[in-house]
GROMACS .gro file of C-alpha atoms in nm:
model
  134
    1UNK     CA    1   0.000   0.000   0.000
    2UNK     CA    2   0.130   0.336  -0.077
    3UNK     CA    3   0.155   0.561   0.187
    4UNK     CA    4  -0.131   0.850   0.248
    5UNK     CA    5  -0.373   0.682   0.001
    6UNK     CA    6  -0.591   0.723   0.276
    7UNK     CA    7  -0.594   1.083   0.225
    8UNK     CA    8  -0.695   1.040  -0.153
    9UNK     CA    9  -1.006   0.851  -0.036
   10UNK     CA   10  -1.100   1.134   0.189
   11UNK     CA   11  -1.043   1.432  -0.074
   12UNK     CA   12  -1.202   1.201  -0.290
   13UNK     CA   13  -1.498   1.199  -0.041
   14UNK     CA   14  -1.498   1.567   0.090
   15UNK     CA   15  -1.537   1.728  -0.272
   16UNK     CA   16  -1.797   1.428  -0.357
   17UNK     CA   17  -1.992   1.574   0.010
   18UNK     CA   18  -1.913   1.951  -0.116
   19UNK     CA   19  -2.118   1.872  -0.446
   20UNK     CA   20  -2.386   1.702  -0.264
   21UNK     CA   21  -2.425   2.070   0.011
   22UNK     CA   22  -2.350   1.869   0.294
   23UNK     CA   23  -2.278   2.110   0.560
   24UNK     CA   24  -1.903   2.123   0.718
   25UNK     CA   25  -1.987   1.943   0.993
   26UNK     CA   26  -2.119   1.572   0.783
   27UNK     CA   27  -1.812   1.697   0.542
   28UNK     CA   28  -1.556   1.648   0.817
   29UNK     CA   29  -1.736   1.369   0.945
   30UNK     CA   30  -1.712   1.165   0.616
   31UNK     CA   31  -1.336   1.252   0.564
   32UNK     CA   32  -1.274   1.068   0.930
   33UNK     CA   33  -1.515   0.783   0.866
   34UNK     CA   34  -1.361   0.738   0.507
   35UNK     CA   35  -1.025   0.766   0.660
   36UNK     CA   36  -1.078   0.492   0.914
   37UNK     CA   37  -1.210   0.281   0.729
   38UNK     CA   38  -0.919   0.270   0.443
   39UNK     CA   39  -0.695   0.250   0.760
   40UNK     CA   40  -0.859  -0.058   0.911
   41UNK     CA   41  -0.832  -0.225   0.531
   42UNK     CA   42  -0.556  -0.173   0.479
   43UNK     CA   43  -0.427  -0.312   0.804
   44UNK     CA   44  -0.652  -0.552   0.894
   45UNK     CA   45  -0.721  -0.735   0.566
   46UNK     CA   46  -0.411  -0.917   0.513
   47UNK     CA   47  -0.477  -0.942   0.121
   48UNK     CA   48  -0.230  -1.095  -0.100
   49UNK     CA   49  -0.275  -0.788  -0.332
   50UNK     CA   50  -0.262  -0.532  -0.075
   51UNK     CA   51  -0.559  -0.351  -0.243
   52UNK     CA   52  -0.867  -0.133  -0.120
   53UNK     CA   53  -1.168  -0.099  -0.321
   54UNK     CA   54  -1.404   0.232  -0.267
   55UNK     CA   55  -1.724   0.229  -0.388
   56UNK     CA   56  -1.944   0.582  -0.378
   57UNK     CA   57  -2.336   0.600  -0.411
   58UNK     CA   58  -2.460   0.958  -0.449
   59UNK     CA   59  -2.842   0.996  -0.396
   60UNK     CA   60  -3.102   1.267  -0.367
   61UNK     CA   61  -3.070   1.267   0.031
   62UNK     CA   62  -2.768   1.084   0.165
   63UNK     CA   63  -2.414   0.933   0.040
   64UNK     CA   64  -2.290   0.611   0.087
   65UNK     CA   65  -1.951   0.501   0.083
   66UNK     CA   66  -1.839   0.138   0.034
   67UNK     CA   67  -1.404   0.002   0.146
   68UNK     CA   68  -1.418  -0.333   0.016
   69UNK     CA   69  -1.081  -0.551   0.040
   70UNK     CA   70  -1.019  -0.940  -0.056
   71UNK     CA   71  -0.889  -1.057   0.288
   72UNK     CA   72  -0.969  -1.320   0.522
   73UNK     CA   73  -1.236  -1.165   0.629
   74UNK     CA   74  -1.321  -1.183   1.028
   75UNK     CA   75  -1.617  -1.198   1.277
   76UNK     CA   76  -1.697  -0.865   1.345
   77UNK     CA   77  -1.881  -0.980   1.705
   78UNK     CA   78  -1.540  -1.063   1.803
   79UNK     CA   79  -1.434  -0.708   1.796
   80UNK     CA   80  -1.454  -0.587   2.143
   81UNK     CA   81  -1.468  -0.193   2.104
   82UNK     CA   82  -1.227  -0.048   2.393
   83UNK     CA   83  -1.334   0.084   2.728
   84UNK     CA   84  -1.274   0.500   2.804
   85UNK     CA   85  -1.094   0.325   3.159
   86UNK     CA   86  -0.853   0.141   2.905
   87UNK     CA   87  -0.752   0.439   2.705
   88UNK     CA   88  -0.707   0.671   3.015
   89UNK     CA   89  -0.512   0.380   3.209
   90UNK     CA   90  -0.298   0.379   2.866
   91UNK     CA   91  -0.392   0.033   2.789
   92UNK     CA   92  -0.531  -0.014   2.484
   93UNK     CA   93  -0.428   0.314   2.219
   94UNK     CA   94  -0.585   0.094   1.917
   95UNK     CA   95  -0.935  -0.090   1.842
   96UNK     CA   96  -1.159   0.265   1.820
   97UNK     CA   97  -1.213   0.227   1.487
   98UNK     CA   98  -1.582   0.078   1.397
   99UNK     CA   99  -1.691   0.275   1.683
  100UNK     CA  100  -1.538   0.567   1.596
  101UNK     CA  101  -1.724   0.522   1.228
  102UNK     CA  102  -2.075   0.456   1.430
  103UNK     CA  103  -2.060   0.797   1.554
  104UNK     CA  104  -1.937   1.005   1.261
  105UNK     CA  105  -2.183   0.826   0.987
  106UNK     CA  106  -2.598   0.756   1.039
  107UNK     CA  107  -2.533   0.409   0.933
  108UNK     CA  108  -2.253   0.129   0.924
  109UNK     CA  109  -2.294  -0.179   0.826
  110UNK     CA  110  -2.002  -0.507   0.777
  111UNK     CA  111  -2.012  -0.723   0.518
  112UNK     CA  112  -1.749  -1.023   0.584
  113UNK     CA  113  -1.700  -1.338   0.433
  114UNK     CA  114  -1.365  -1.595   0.293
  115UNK     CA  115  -1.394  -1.296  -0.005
  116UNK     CA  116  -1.297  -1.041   0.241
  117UNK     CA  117  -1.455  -0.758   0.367
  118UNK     CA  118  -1.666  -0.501   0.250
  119UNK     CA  119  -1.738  -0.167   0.532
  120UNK     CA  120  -2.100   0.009   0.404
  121UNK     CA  121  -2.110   0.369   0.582
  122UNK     CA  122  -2.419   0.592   0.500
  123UNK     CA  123  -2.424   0.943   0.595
  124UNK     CA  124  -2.790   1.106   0.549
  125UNK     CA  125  -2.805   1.499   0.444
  126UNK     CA  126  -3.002   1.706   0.695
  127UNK     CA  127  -3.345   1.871   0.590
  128UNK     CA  128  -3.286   2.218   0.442
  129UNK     CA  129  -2.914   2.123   0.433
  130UNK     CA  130  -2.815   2.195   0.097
  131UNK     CA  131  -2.886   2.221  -0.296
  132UNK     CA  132  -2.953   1.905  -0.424
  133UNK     CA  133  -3.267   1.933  -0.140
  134UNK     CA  134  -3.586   1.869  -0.358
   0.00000   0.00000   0.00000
């Protein structure tokens, strides 16, 4: 993976949001979602071909964005999101991630299977938020 590609997904993203009027607020919460979730591919998926797909589906009233790589795959029930007592104690720095994504985006949903993993994020526009509002 080259380095910062994560960034490209999240420009990539932001002036995607920007056309849709999203206000700055979902704008700067899709760039961190976006960013995560290229983060956790990359690291996570242990792919052969060390690549990360990103899917974008621009509609009337929200945006959804799709990181799909060709991993192993995993359980995501196994992922045990860390305690505020961990990260204050120092404990545990990592693992924020998916819920880090549940509070930035309306929706997030895992897809996971022996063909890897695919990370659905939906972020709704607000009433009266913009120009595409019809």
């Amino acid at each position: 993976m080259e380095p910062n590609l994560e960034l490209v997904a999240a420009e990539t993203a932001s002036t995607i949001a920007e056309l849709m009027c999203f206000d700055e607020d979902g704008i700067d919460e899709i760039r961190m979602a976006i960013i995560e979730a290229c983060l956790n591919a990359f690291e996570h998926s242990h792919s052969p071909e060390r690549k990360v797909y990103i899917t974008f589906h621009i509609l009337p009233d929200r945006l959804i964005l799709e990181v799909t790589d060709h991993g192993k795959g995993f359980n995501p029930s196994d992922v045990r999101p860390p305690s505020i007592d961990e990260a204050v104690r120092g404990g545990r720095k990592r693992g924020w991630g998916f819920k880090l994504m549940r509070s930035l985006m309306d929706e997030v949903m895992i897809e996971t299977g022996s063909w890897g993993t695919t990370v659905r994020m939906t972020k709704m526009k607000r009433r009266g938020g913009g120009c595409y509002d019809r």
